PDB file of C-alpha atoms and ligand atoms in Angstrom:
ATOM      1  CA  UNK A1483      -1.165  18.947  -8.285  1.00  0.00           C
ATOM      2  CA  UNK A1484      -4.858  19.231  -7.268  1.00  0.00           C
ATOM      3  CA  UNK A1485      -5.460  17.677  -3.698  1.00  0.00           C
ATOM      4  CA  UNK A1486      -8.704  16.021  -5.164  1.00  0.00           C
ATOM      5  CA  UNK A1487      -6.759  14.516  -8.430  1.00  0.00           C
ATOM      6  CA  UNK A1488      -4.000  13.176  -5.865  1.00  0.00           C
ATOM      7  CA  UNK A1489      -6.645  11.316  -3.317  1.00  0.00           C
ATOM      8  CA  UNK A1490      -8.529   9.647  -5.933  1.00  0.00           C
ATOM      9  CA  UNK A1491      -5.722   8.432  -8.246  1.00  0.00           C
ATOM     10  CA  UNK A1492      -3.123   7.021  -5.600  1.00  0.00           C
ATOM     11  CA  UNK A1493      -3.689   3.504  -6.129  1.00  0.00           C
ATOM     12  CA  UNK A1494      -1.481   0.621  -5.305  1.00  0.00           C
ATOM     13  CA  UNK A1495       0.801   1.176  -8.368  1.00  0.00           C
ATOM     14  CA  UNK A1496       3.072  -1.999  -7.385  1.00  0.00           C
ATOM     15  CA  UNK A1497       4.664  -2.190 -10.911  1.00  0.00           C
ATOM     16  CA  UNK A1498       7.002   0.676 -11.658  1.00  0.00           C
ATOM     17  CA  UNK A1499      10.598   1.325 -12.953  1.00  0.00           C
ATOM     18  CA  UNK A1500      13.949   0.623 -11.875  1.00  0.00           C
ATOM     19  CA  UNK A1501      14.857   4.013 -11.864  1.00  0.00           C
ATOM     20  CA  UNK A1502      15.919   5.481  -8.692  1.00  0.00           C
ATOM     21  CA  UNK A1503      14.414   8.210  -7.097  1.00  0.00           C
ATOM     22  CA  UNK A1504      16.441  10.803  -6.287  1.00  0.00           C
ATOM     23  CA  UNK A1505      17.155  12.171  -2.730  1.00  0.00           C
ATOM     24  CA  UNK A1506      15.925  15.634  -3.310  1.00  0.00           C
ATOM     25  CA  UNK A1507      12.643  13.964  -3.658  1.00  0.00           C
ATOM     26  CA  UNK A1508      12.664  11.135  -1.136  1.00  0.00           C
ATOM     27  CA  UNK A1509      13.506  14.147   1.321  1.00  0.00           C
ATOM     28  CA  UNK A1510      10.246  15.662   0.261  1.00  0.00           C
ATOM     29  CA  UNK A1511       8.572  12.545   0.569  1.00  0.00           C
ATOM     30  CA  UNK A1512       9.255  12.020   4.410  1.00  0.00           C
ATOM     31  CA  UNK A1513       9.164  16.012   5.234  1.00  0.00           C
ATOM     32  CA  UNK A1514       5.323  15.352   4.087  1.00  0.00           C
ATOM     33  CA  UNK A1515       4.761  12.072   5.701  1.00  0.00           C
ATOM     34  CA  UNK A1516       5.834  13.567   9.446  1.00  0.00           C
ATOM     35  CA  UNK A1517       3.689  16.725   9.014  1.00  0.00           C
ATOM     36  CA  UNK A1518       0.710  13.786   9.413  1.00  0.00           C
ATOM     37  CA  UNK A1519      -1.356  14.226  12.452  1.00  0.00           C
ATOM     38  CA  UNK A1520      -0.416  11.028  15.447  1.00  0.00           C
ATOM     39  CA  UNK A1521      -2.386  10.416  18.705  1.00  0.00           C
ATOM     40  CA  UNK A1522      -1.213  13.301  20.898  1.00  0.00           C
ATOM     41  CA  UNK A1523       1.002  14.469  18.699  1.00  0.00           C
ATOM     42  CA  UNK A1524       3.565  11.612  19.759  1.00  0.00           C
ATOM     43  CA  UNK A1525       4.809  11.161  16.488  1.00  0.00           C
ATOM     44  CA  UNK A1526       6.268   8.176  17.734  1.00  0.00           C
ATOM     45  CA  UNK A1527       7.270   6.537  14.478  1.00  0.00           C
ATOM     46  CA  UNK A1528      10.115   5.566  12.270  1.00  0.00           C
ATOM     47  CA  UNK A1529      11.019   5.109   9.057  1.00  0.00           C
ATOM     48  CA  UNK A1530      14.068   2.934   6.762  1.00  0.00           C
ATOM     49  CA  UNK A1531      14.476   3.830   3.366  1.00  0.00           C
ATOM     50  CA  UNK A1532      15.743   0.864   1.954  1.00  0.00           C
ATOM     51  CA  UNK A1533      17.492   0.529  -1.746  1.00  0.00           C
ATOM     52  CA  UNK A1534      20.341  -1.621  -0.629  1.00  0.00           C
ATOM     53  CA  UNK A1535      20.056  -4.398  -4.004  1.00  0.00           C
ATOM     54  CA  UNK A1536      21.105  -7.698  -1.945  1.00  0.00           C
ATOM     55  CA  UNK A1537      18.823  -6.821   1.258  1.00  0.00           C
ATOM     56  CA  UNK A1538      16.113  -6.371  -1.454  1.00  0.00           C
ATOM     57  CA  UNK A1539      16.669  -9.555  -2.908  1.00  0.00           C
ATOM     58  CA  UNK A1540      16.652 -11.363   0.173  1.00  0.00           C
ATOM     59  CA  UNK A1541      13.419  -9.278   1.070  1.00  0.00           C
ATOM     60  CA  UNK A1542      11.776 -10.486  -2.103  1.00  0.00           C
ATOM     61  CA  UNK A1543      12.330 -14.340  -1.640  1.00  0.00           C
ATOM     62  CA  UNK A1544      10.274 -13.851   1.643  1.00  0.00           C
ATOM     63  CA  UNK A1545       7.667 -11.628  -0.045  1.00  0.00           C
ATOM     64  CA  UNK A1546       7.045 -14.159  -3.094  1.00  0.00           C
ATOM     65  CA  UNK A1547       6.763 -17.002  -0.223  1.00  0.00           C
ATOM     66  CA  UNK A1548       4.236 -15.315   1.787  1.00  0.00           C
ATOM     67  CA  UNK A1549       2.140 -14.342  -1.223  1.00  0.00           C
ATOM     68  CA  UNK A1550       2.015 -17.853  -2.709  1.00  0.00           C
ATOM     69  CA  UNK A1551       1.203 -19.014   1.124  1.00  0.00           C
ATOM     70  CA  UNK A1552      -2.031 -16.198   1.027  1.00  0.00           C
ATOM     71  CA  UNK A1553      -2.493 -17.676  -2.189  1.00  0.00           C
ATOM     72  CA  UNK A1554      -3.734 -20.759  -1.103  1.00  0.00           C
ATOM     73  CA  UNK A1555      -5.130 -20.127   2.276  1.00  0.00           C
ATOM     74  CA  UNK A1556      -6.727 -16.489   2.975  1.00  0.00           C
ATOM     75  CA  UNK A1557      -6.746 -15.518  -0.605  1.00  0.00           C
ATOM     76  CA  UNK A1558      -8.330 -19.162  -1.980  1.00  0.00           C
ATOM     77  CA  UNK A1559     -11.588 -18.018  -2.489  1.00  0.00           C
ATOM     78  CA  UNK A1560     -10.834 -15.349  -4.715  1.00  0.00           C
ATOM     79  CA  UNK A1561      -7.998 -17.591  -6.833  1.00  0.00           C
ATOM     80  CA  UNK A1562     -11.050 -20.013  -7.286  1.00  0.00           C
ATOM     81  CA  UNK A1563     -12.712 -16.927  -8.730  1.00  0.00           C
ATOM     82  CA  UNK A1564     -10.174 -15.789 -10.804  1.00  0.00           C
ATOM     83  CA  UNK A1565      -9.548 -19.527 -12.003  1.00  0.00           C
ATOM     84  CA  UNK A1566     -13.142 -20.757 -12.426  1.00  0.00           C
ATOM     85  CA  UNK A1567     -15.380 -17.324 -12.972  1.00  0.00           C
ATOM     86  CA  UNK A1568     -17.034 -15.688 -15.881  1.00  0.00           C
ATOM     87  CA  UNK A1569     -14.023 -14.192 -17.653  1.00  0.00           C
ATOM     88  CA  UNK A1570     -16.910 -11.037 -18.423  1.00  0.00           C
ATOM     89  CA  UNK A1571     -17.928 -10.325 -14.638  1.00  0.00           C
ATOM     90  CA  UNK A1572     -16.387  -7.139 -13.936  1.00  0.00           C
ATOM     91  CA  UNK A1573     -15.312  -8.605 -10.274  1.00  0.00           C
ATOM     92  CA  UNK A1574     -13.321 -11.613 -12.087  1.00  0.00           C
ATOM     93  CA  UNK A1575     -11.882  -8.794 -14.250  1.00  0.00           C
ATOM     94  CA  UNK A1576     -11.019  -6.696 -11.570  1.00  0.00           C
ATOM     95  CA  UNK A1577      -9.817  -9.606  -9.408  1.00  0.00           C
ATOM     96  CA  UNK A1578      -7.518 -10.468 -12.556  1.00  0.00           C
ATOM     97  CA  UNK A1579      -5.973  -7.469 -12.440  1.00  0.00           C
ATOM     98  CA  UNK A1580      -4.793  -7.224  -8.725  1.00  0.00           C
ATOM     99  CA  UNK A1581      -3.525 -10.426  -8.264  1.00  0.00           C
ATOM    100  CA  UNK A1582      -1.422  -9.757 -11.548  1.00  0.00           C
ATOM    101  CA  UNK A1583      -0.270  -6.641 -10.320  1.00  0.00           C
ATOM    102  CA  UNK A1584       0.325  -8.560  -6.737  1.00  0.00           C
ATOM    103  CA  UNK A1585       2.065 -11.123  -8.738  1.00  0.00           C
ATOM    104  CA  UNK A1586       4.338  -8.765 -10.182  1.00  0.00           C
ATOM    105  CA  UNK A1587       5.328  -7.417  -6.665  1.00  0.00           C
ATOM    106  CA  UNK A1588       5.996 -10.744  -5.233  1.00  0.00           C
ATOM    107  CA  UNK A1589       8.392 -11.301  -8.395  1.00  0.00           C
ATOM    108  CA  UNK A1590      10.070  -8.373  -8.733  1.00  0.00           C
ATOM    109  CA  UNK A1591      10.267  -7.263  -5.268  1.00  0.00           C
ATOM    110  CA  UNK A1592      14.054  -6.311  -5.577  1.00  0.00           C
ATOM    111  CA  UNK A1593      13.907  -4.653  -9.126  1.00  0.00           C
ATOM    112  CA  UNK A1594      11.399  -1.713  -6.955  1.00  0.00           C
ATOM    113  CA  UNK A1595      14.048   1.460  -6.326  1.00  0.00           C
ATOM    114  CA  UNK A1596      12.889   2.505  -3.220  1.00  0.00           C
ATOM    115  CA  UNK A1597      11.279   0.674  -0.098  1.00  0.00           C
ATOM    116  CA  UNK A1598       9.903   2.448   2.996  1.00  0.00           C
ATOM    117  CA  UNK A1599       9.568   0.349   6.490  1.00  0.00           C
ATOM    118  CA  UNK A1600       7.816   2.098   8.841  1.00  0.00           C
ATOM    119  CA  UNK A1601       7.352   1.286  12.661  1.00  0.00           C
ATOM    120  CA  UNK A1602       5.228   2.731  15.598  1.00  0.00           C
ATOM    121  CA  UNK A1603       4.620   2.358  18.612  1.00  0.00           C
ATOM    122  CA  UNK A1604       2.978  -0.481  20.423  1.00  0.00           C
ATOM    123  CA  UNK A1605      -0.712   0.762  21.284  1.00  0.00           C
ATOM    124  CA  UNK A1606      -0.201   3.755  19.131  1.00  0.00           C
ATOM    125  CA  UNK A1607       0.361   1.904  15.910  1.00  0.00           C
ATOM    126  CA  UNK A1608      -2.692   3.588  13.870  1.00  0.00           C
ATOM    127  CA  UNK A1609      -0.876   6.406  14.228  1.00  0.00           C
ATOM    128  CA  UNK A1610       1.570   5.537  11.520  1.00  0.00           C
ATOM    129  CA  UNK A1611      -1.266   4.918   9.013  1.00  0.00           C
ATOM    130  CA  UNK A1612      -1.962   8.731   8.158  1.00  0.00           C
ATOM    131  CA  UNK A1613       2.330   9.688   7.351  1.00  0.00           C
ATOM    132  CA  UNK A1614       2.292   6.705   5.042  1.00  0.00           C
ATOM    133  CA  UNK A1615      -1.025   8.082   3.098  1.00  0.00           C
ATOM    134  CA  UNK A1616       0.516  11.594   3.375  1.00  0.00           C
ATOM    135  CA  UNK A1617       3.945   9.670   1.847  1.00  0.00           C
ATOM    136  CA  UNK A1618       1.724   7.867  -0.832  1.00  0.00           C
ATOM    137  CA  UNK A1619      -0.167  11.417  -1.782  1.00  0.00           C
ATOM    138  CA  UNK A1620       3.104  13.061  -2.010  1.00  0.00           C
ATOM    139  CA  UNK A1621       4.729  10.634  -4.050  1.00  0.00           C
ATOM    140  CA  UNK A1622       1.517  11.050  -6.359  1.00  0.00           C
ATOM    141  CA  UNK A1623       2.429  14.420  -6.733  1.00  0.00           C
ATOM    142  CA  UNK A1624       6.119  14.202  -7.633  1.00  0.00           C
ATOM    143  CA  UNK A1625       4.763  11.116 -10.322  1.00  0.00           C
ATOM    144  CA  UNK A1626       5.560   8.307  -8.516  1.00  0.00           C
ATOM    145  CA  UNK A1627       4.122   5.416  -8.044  1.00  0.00           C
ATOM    146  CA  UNK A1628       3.944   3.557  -4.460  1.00  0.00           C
ATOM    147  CA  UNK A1629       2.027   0.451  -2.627  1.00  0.00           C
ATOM    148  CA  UNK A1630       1.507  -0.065   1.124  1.00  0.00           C
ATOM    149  CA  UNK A1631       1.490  -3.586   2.162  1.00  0.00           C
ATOM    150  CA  UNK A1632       1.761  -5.605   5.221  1.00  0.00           C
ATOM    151  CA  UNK A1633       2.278  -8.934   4.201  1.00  0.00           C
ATOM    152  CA  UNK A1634       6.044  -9.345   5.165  1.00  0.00           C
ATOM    153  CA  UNK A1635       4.755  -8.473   8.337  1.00  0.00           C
ATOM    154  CA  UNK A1636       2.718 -11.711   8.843  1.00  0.00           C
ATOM    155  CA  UNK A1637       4.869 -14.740   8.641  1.00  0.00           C
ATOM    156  CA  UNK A1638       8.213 -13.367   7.919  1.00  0.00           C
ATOM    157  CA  UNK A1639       8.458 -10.684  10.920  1.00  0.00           C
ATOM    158  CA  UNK A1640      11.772 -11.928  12.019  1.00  0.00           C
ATOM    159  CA  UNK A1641      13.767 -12.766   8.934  1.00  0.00           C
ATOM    160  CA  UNK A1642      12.618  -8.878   7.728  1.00  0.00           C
ATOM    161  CA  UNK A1643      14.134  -7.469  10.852  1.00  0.00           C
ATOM    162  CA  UNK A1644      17.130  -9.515  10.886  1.00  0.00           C
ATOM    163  CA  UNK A1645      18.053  -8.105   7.373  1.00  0.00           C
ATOM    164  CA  UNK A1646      17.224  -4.347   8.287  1.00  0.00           C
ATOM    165  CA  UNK A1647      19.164  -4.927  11.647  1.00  0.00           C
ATOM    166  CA  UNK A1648      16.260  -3.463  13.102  1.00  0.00           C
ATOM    167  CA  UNK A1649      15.617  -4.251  17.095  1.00  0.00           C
ATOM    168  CA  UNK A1650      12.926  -7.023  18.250  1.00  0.00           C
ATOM    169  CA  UNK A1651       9.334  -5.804  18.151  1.00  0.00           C
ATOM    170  CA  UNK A1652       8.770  -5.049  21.366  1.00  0.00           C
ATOM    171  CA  UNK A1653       9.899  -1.038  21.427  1.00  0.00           C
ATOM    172  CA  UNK A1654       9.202  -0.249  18.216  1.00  0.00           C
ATOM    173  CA  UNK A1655       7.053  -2.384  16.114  1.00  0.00           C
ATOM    174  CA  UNK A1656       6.781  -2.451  12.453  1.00  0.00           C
ATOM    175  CA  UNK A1657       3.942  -2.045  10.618  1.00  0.00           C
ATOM    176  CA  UNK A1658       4.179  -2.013   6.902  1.00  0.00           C
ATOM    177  CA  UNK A1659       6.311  -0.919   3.812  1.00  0.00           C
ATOM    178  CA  UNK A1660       5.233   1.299   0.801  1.00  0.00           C
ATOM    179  CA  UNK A1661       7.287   0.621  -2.393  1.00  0.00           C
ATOM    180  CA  UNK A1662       7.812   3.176  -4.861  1.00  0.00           C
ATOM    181  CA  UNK A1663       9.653   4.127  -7.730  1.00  0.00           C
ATOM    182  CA  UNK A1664       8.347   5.652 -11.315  1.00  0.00           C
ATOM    183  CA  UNK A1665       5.287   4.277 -13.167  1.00  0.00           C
ATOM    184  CA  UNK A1666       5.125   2.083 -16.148  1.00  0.00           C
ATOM    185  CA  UNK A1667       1.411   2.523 -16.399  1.00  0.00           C
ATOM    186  CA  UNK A1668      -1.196   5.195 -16.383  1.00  0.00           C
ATOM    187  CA  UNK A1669      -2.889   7.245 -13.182  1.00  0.00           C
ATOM    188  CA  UNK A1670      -6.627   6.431 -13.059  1.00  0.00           C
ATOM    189  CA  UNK A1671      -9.476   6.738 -10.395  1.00  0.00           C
ATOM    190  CA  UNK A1672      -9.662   4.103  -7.783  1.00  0.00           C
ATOM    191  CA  UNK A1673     -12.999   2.080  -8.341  1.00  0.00           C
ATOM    192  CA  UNK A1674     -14.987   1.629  -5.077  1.00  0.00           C
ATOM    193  CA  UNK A1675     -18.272   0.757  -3.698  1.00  0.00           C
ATOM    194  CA  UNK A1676     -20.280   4.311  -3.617  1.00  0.00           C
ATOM    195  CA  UNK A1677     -20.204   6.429  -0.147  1.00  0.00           C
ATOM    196  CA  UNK A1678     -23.692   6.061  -0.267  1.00  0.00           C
ATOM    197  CA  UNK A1679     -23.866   2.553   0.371  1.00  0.00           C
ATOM    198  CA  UNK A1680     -21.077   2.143   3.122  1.00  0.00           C
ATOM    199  CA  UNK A1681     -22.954   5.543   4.718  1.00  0.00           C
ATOM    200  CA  UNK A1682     -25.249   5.444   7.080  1.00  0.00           C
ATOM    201  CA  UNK A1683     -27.823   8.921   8.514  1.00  0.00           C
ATOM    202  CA  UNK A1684     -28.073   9.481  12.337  1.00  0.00           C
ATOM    203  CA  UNK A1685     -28.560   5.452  12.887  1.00  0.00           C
ATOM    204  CA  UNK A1686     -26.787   2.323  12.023  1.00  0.00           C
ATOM    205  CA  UNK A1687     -28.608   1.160   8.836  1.00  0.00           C
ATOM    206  CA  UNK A1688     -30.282   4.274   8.016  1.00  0.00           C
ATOM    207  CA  UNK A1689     -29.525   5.256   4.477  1.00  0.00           C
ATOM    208  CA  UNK A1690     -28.188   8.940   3.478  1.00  0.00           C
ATOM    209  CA  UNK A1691     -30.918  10.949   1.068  1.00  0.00           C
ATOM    210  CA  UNK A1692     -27.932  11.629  -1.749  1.00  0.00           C
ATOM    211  CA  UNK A1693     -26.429   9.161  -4.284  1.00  0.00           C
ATOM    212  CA  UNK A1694     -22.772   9.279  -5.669  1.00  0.00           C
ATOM    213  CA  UNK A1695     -22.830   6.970  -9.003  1.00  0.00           C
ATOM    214  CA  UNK A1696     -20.005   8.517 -10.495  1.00  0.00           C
ATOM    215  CA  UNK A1697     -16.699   9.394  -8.762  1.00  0.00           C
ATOM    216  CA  UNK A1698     -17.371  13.590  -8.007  1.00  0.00           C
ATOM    217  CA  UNK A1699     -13.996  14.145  -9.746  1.00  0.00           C
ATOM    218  CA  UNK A1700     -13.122  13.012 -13.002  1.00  0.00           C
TER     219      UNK A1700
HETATM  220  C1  FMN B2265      -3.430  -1.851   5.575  1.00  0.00           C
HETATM  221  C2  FMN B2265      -3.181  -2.236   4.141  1.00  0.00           C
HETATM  222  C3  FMN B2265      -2.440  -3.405   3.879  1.00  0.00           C
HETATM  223  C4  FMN B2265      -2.163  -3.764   2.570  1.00  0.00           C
HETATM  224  N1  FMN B2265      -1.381  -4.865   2.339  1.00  0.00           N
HETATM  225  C5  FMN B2265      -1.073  -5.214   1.071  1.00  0.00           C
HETATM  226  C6  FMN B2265      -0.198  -6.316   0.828  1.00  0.00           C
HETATM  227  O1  FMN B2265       0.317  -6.950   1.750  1.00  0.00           O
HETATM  228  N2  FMN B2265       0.098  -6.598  -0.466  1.00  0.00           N
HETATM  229  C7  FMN B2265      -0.411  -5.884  -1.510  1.00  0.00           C
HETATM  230  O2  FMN B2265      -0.091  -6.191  -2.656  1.00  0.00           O
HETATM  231  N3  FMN B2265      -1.239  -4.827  -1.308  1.00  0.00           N
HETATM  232  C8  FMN B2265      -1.572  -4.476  -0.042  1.00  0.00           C
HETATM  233  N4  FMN B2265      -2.370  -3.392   0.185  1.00  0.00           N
HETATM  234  C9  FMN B2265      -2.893  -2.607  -0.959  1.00  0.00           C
HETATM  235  C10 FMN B2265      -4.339  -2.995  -1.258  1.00  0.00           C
HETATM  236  O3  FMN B2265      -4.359  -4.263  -1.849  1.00  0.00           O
HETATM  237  C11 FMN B2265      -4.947  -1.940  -2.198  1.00  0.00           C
HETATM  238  O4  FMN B2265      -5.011  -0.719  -1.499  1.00  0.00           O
HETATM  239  C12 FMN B2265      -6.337  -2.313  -2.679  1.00  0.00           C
HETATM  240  O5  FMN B2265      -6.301  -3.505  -3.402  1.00  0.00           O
HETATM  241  C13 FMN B2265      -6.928  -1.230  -3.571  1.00  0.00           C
HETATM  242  O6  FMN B2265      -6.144  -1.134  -4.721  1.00  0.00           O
HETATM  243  P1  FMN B2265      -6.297   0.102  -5.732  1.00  0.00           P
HETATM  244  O7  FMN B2265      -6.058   1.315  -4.933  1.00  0.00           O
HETATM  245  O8  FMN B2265      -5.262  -0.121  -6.772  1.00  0.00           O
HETATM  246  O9  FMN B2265      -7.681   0.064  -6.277  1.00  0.00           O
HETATM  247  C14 FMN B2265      -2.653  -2.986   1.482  1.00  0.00           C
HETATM  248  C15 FMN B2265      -3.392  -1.819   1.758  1.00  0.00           C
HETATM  249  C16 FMN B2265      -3.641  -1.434   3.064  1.00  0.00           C
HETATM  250  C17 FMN B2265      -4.405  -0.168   3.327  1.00  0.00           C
END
């Protein structure tokens, strides 16, 4: 697969199939994610596959908890929206669309084939951030689908590591988990604000002298 087709059609494909992935691919999945570059090379990072059906179901009780907590507190603003906006404004559609894809997550959090947990270190936890992109791209290029999120990590931290039997954050502390499994639904370029306008020329504020109004690969 094209590098270019991989980095700007990985998007957080949260509903896929039951189907399990098989370990001749997960293999290649990590083997990619640990060539990523870390902060002097440390690689100080871990990873937990998990497919285990009853720690996943446990795993998704938390995860539908914490996203109907976000729900009403940090993600309020934009259920209002979805609620109470113009049903035709592109950002109510597209705000539609994410929380029913997030929705779907929350619900079917144990039906996903393959979870990955992955930890760093404390003070060198960016460093985890580039392996799981690297994990994401590759799955992308073996045609599956995959999500990073966070949010078991903000309320539920202990439960989680209680059911992976995974130590106390101190040592090793986890950062996030990236589902994956096989795609129900089509590949398509991630929509984001242009590079222009997030890009600034020699000083803060100082605009670029090129445009990008349509994604440079199609
Ligand atoms: C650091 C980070 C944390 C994220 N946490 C979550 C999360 O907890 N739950 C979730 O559903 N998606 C999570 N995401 C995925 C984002 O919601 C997603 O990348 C964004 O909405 C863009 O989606 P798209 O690529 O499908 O356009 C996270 C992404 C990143 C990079």
């Amino acid at each position: 697969m094209d590098l270019y087709n991989a980095l700007y059609t990985t998007r957080a494909m949260r509903r896929v199939k039951p189907d399990p992935i098989p370990d001749d691919v997960v293999k290649k999945l990590l083997d990619a994610a640990i060539r990523a570059p870390s902060g002097g090379n440390q690689q100080k990072w871990r990873f937990l596959l998990l497919t285990d059906p009853s720690k996943k179901a446990q795993l998704q009780k938390l995860y539908r908890e914490g996203l109907t907590e976000l729900n009403a507190t940090q993600y309020k603003a934009v259920m209002d929206l979805i609620q109470n906006g113009d049903p035709n404004d592109p950002e109510v559609i597209q705000a539609k669309k994410t929380n029913a894809s997030a929705e779907w997550l929350a619900d079917n959090l144990d039906q996903v084939p393959l979870i990955v947990f992955a930890w760093g270190k404390p003070n060198g936890e960016s460093s985890i951030y580039p392996a799981l992109w690297s994990l994401q791209l590759a799955a992308t290029a073996e045609g599956i689908g995959s999500a990073l999120t966070t949010l078991l990590f903000k309320k539920h931290t202990k439960q989680v590591l209680d059911i992976l039997g995974a130590p106390e954050p101190t040592e090793w502390v986890p950062m996030a988990m990236v589902t994956l499994g096989y795609p129900t639904g089509r590949w398509a370029v991630a929509k984001r604000q242009p590079a222009h306008e997030v890009t600034f020329q020699d000083s803060w504020g100082k605009p670029v002298s090129w445009r990008v109004d349509t994604p440079l690969w199609q």
